[in-house]
Amino acid sequence: MKPINKLLITIIIAVLVVSVYALIFSTVNQPKAVAEAPQNISAPKTVYLIKEYNGKIAVFLNNEPNPINILESPFVRDLPEYDQRILKEGIIAQSNQELLKILEDYDN
């Protein structure tokens, strides 16, 4: 084999070895994927507050100042004293199902 062919083969092998090493090194040292983010991070939880608003029963979302829904009936003044008192303070619902159950209790 001619010396030039030996040199060319040696260079090609060296380039292949360096390429393989670079590929392995870059794969091992890549940052973790976004999918592997910490599991303790969660989306904000929806909280409903059912309370009196202008004499009616209203639903507020996540401490917003304006209600997302106002029931047309019953008027708070027509409810038993206990219900009037708890609606002044507000009733917290942690889910849609819990909200619907509470509203059904006041449905006429």
JSON list of C-alpha atoms in Angstrom, two decimals:
[
{"chain": "A", "resi": 1, "resn": "MET", "atom": "CA", "xyz": [0.00, 0.00, 0.00]},
{"chain": "A", "resi": 2, "resn": "LYS", "atom": "CA", "xyz": [1.31, 3.43, -0.90]},
{"chain": "A", "resi": 3, "resn": "PRO", "atom": "CA", "xyz": [2.21, 5.84, 1.92]},
{"chain": "A", "resi": 4, "resn": "ILE", "atom": "CA", "xyz": [-0.40, 8.35, 0.68]},
{"chain": "A", "resi": 5, "resn": "ASN", "atom": "CA", "xyz": [-3.16, 5.71, 0.84]},
{"chain": "A", "resi": 6, "resn": "LYS", "atom": "CA", "xyz": [-2.07, 4.76, 4.39]},
{"chain": "A", "resi": 7, "resn": "LEU", "atom": "CA", "xyz": [-2.13, 8.43, 5.40]},
{"chain": "A", "resi": 8, "resn": "LEU", "atom": "CA", "xyz": [-5.58, 8.91, 3.83]},
{"chain": "A", "resi": 9, "resn": "ILE", "atom": "CA", "xyz": [-6.99, 5.84, 5.59]},
{"chain": "A", "resi": 10, "resn": "THR", "atom": "CA", "xyz": [-5.48, 6.96, 8.92]},
{"chain": "A", "resi": 11, "resn": "ILE", "atom": "CA", "xyz": [-7.03, 10.42, 8.53]},
{"chain": "A", "resi": 12, "resn": "ILE", "atom": "CA", "xyz": [-10.45, 8.93, 7.65]},
{"chain": "A", "resi": 13, "resn": "ILE", "atom": "CA", "xyz": [-10.33, 6.61, 10.68]},
{"chain": "A", "resi": 14, "resn": "ALA", "atom": "CA", "xyz": [-9.26, 9.50, 12.93]},
{"chain": "A", "resi": 15, "resn": "VAL", "atom": "CA", "xyz": [-12.14, 11.66, 11.66]},
{"chain": "A", "resi": 16, "resn": "LEU", "atom": "CA", "xyz": [-14.60, 8.79, 12.24]},
{"chain": "A", "resi": 17, "resn": "VAL", "atom": "CA", "xyz": [-13.32, 8.21, 15.78]},
{"chain": "A", "resi": 18, "resn": "VAL", "atom": "CA", "xyz": [-13.54, 11.93, 16.62]},
{"chain": "A", "resi": 19, "resn": "SER", "atom": "CA", "xyz": [-17.06, 12.11, 15.10]},
{"chain": "A", "resi": 20, "resn": "VAL", "atom": "CA", "xyz": [-18.28, 9.14, 17.10]},
{"chain": "A", "resi": 21, "resn": "TYR", "atom": "CA", "xyz": [-16.73, 10.56, 20.29]},
{"chain": "A", "resi": 22, "resn": "ALA", "atom": "CA", "xyz": [-18.37, 13.96, 19.65]},
{"chain": "A", "resi": 23, "resn": "LEU", "atom": "CA", "xyz": [-21.75, 12.33, 19.01]},
{"chain": "A", "resi": 24, "resn": "ILE", "atom": "CA", "xyz": [-21.57, 10.27, 22.21]},
{"chain": "A", "resi": 25, "resn": "PHE", "atom": "CA", "xyz": [-20.37, 13.26, 24.28]},
{"chain": "A", "resi": 26, "resn": "SER", "atom": "CA", "xyz": [-23.11, 15.59, 22.99]},
{"chain": "A", "resi": 27, "resn": "THR", "atom": "CA", "xyz": [-25.83, 12.99, 23.66]},
{"chain": "A", "resi": 28, "resn": "VAL", "atom": "CA", "xyz": [-24.68, 12.35, 27.23]},
{"chain": "A", "resi": 29, "resn": "ASN", "atom": "CA", "xyz": [-24.39, 16.04, 28.15]},
{"chain": "A", "resi": 30, "resn": "GLN", "atom": "CA", "xyz": [-27.67, 17.29, 26.66]},
{"chain": "A", "resi": 31, "resn": "PRO", "atom": "CA", "xyz": [-29.98, 19.15, 29.06]},
{"chain": "A", "resi": 32, "resn": "LYS", "atom": "CA", "xyz": [-33.02, 17.26, 30.28]},
{"chain": "A", "resi": 33, "resn": "ALA", "atom": "CA", "xyz": [-36.13, 17.54, 28.14]},
{"chain": "A", "resi": 34, "resn": "VAL", "atom": "CA", "xyz": [-39.01, 19.79, 29.12]},
{"chain": "A", "resi": 35, "resn": "ALA", "atom": "CA", "xyz": [-41.14, 16.69, 29.65]},
{"chain": "A", "resi": 36, "resn": "GLU", "atom": "CA", "xyz": [-38.87, 15.80, 32.56]},
{"chain": "A", "resi": 37, "resn": "ALA", "atom": "CA", "xyz": [-39.71, 19.01, 34.44]},
{"chain": "A", "resi": 38, "resn": "PRO", "atom": "CA", "xyz": [-40.28, 18.71, 38.18]},
{"chain": "A", "resi": 39, "resn": "GLN", "atom": "CA", "xyz": [-43.61, 17.10, 38.99]},
{"chain": "A", "resi": 40, "resn": "ASN", "atom": "CA", "xyz": [-44.44, 19.46, 41.85]},
{"chain": "A", "resi": 41, "resn": "ILE", "atom": "CA", "xyz": [-45.28, 22.28, 39.44]},
{"chain": "A", "resi": 42, "resn": "SER", "atom": "CA", "xyz": [-48.99, 22.32, 38.70]},
{"chain": "A", "resi": 43, "resn": "ALA", "atom": "CA", "xyz": [-51.54, 24.52, 37.00]},
{"chain": "A", "resi": 44, "resn": "PRO", "atom": "CA", "xyz": [-53.36, 27.05, 39.13]},
{"chain": "A", "resi": 45, "resn": "LYS", "atom": "CA", "xyz": [-56.37, 25.53, 40.83]},
{"chain": "A", "resi": 46, "resn": "THR", "atom": "CA", "xyz": [-59.84, 26.90, 40.09]},
{"chain": "A", "resi": 47, "resn": "VAL", "atom": "CA", "xyz": [-61.69, 27.97, 43.22]},
{"chain": "A", "resi": 48, "resn": "TYR", "atom": "CA", "xyz": [-65.29, 29.16, 43.19]},
{"chain": "A", "resi": 49, "resn": "LEU", "atom": "CA", "xyz": [-66.84, 31.40, 45.82]},
{"chain": "A", "resi": 50, "resn": "ILE", "atom": "CA", "xyz": [-70.64, 31.44, 46.16]},
{"chain": "A", "resi": 51, "resn": "LYS", "atom": "CA", "xyz": [-71.89, 34.47, 48.04]},
{"chain": "A", "resi": 52, "resn": "GLU", "atom": "CA", "xyz": [-74.46, 37.25, 48.18]},
{"chain": "A", "resi": 53, "resn": "TYR", "atom": "CA", "xyz": [-74.14, 39.94, 45.52]},
{"chain": "A", "resi": 54, "resn": "ASN", "atom": "CA", "xyz": [-76.72, 42.73, 45.30]},
{"chain": "A", "resi": 55, "resn": "GLY", "atom": "CA", "xyz": [-79.27, 40.59, 47.17]},
{"chain": "A", "resi": 56, "resn": "LYS", "atom": "CA", "xyz": [-78.80, 37.57, 44.89]},
{"chain": "A", "resi": 57, "resn": "ILE", "atom": "CA", "xyz": [-76.63, 34.45, 44.92]},
{"chain": "A", "resi": 58, "resn": "ALA", "atom": "CA", "xyz": [-73.54, 34.89, 42.75]},
{"chain": "A", "resi": 59, "resn": "VAL", "atom": "CA", "xyz": [-70.55, 32.78, 41.74]},
{"chain": "A", "resi": 60, "resn": "PHE", "atom": "CA", "xyz": [-67.06, 34.31, 41.75]},
{"chain": "A", "resi": 61, "resn": "LEU", "atom": "CA", "xyz": [-63.99, 32.70, 40.19]},
{"chain": "A", "resi": 62, "resn": "ASN", "atom": "CA", "xyz": [-60.53, 32.77, 41.84]},
{"chain": "A", "resi": 63, "resn": "ASN", "atom": "CA", "xyz": [-61.15, 35.88, 43.98]},
{"chain": "A", "resi": 64, "resn": "GLU", "atom": "CA", "xyz": [-62.19, 38.02, 40.99]},
{"chain": "A", "resi": 65, "resn": "PRO", "atom": "CA", "xyz": [-64.18, 41.13, 41.99]},
{"chain": "A", "resi": 66, "resn": "ASN", "atom": "CA", "xyz": [-67.01, 40.52, 39.49]},
{"chain": "A", "resi": 67, "resn": "PRO", "atom": "CA", "xyz": [-69.18, 37.40, 39.47]},
{"chain": "A", "resi": 68, "resn": "ILE", "atom": "CA", "xyz": [-69.17, 34.94, 36.59]},
{"chain": "A", "resi": 69, "resn": "ASN", "atom": "CA", "xyz": [-72.80, 34.00, 37.25]},
{"chain": "A", "resi": 70, "resn": "ILE", "atom": "CA", "xyz": [-75.74, 35.49, 39.18]},
{"chain": "A", "resi": 71, "resn": "LEU", "atom": "CA", "xyz": [-78.79, 33.39, 40.03]},
{"chain": "A", "resi": 72, "resn": "GLU", "atom": "CA", "xyz": [-82.10, 35.14, 39.31]},
{"chain": "A", "resi": 73, "resn": "SER", "atom": "CA", "xyz": [-83.79, 33.32, 42.17]},
{"chain": "A", "resi": 74, "resn": "PRO", "atom": "CA", "xyz": [-84.05, 32.89, 45.04]},
{"chain": "A", "resi": 75, "resn": "PHE", "atom": "CA", "xyz": [-83.28, 36.25, 46.59]},
{"chain": "A", "resi": 76, "resn": "VAL", "atom": "CA", "xyz": [-80.99, 35.91, 49.60]},
{"chain": "A", "resi": 77, "resn": "ARG", "atom": "CA", "xyz": [-83.55, 37.73, 51.79]},
{"chain": "A", "resi": 78, "resn": "ASP", "atom": "CA", "xyz": [-86.05, 34.90, 51.14]},
{"chain": "A", "resi": 79, "resn": "LEU", "atom": "CA", "xyz": [-83.70, 32.21, 52.46]},
{"chain": "A", "resi": 80, "resn": "PRO", "atom": "CA", "xyz": [-83.49, 30.96, 56.05]},
{"chain": "A", "resi": 81, "resn": "GLU", "atom": "CA", "xyz": [-81.32, 33.06, 58.37]},
{"chain": "A", "resi": 82, "resn": "TYR", "atom": "CA", "xyz": [-78.56, 30.41, 58.44]},
{"chain": "A", "resi": 83, "resn": "ASP", "atom": "CA", "xyz": [-78.26, 30.45, 54.62]},
{"chain": "A", "resi": 84, "resn": "GLN", "atom": "CA", "xyz": [-78.25, 34.25, 54.58]},
{"chain": "A", "resi": 85, "resn": "ARG", "atom": "CA", "xyz": [-75.39, 34.28, 57.07]},
{"chain": "A", "resi": 86, "resn": "ILE", "atom": "CA", "xyz": [-73.21, 31.75, 55.23]},
{"chain": "A", "resi": 87, "resn": "LEU", "atom": "CA", "xyz": [-73.84, 33.48, 51.90]},
{"chain": "A", "resi": 88, "resn": "LYS", "atom": "CA", "xyz": [-72.64, 36.76, 53.39]},
{"chain": "A", "resi": 89, "resn": "GLU", "atom": "CA", "xyz": [-69.38, 35.02, 54.37]},
{"chain": "A", "resi": 90, "resn": "GLY", "atom": "CA", "xyz": [-69.21, 32.95, 51.20]},
{"chain": "A", "resi": 91, "resn": "ILE", "atom": "CA", "xyz": [-69.11, 29.25, 50.39]},
{"chain": "A", "resi": 92, "resn": "ILE", "atom": "CA", "xyz": [-65.99, 27.83, 48.71]},
{"chain": "A", "resi": 93, "resn": "ALA", "atom": "CA", "xyz": [-66.27, 25.15, 46.00]},
{"chain": "A", "resi": 94, "resn": "GLN", "atom": "CA", "xyz": [-63.06, 23.41, 44.85]},
{"chain": "A", "resi": 95, "resn": "SER", "atom": "CA", "xyz": [-64.49, 21.85, 41.66]},
{"chain": "A", "resi": 96, "resn": "ASN", "atom": "CA", "xyz": [-67.24, 22.19, 39.08]},
{"chain": "A", "resi": 97, "resn": "GLN", "atom": "CA", "xyz": [-69.09, 19.25, 40.64]},
{"chain": "A", "resi": 98, "resn": "GLU", "atom": "CA", "xyz": [-68.98, 20.80, 44.09]},
{"chain": "A", "resi": 99, "resn": "LEU", "atom": "CA", "xyz": [-70.17, 24.12, 42.67]},
{"chain": "A", "resi": 100, "resn": "LEU", "atom": "CA", "xyz": [-73.12, 22.50, 40.90]},
{"chain": "A", "resi": 101, "resn": "LYS", "atom": "CA", "xyz": [-74.12, 20.59, 44.04]},
{"chain": "A", "resi": 102, "resn": "ILE", "atom": "CA", "xyz": [-74.16, 23.79, 46.12]},
{"chain": "A", "resi": 103, "resn": "LEU", "atom": "CA", "xyz": [-76.14, 25.70, 43.48]},
{"chain": "A", "resi": 104, "resn": "GLU", "atom": "CA", "xyz": [-78.67, 22.85, 43.21]},
{"chain": "A", "resi": 105, "resn": "ASP", "atom": "CA", "xyz": [-79.35, 23.26, 46.93]},
{"chain": "A", "resi": 106, "resn": "TYR", "atom": "CA", "xyz": [-80.48, 26.85, 46.25]},
{"chain": "A", "resi": 107, "resn": "ASP", "atom": "CA", "xyz": [-82.29, 26.18, 42.95]},
{"chain": "A", "resi": 108, "resn": "ASN", "atom": "CA", "xyz": [-86.03, 27.00, 42.91]}
]
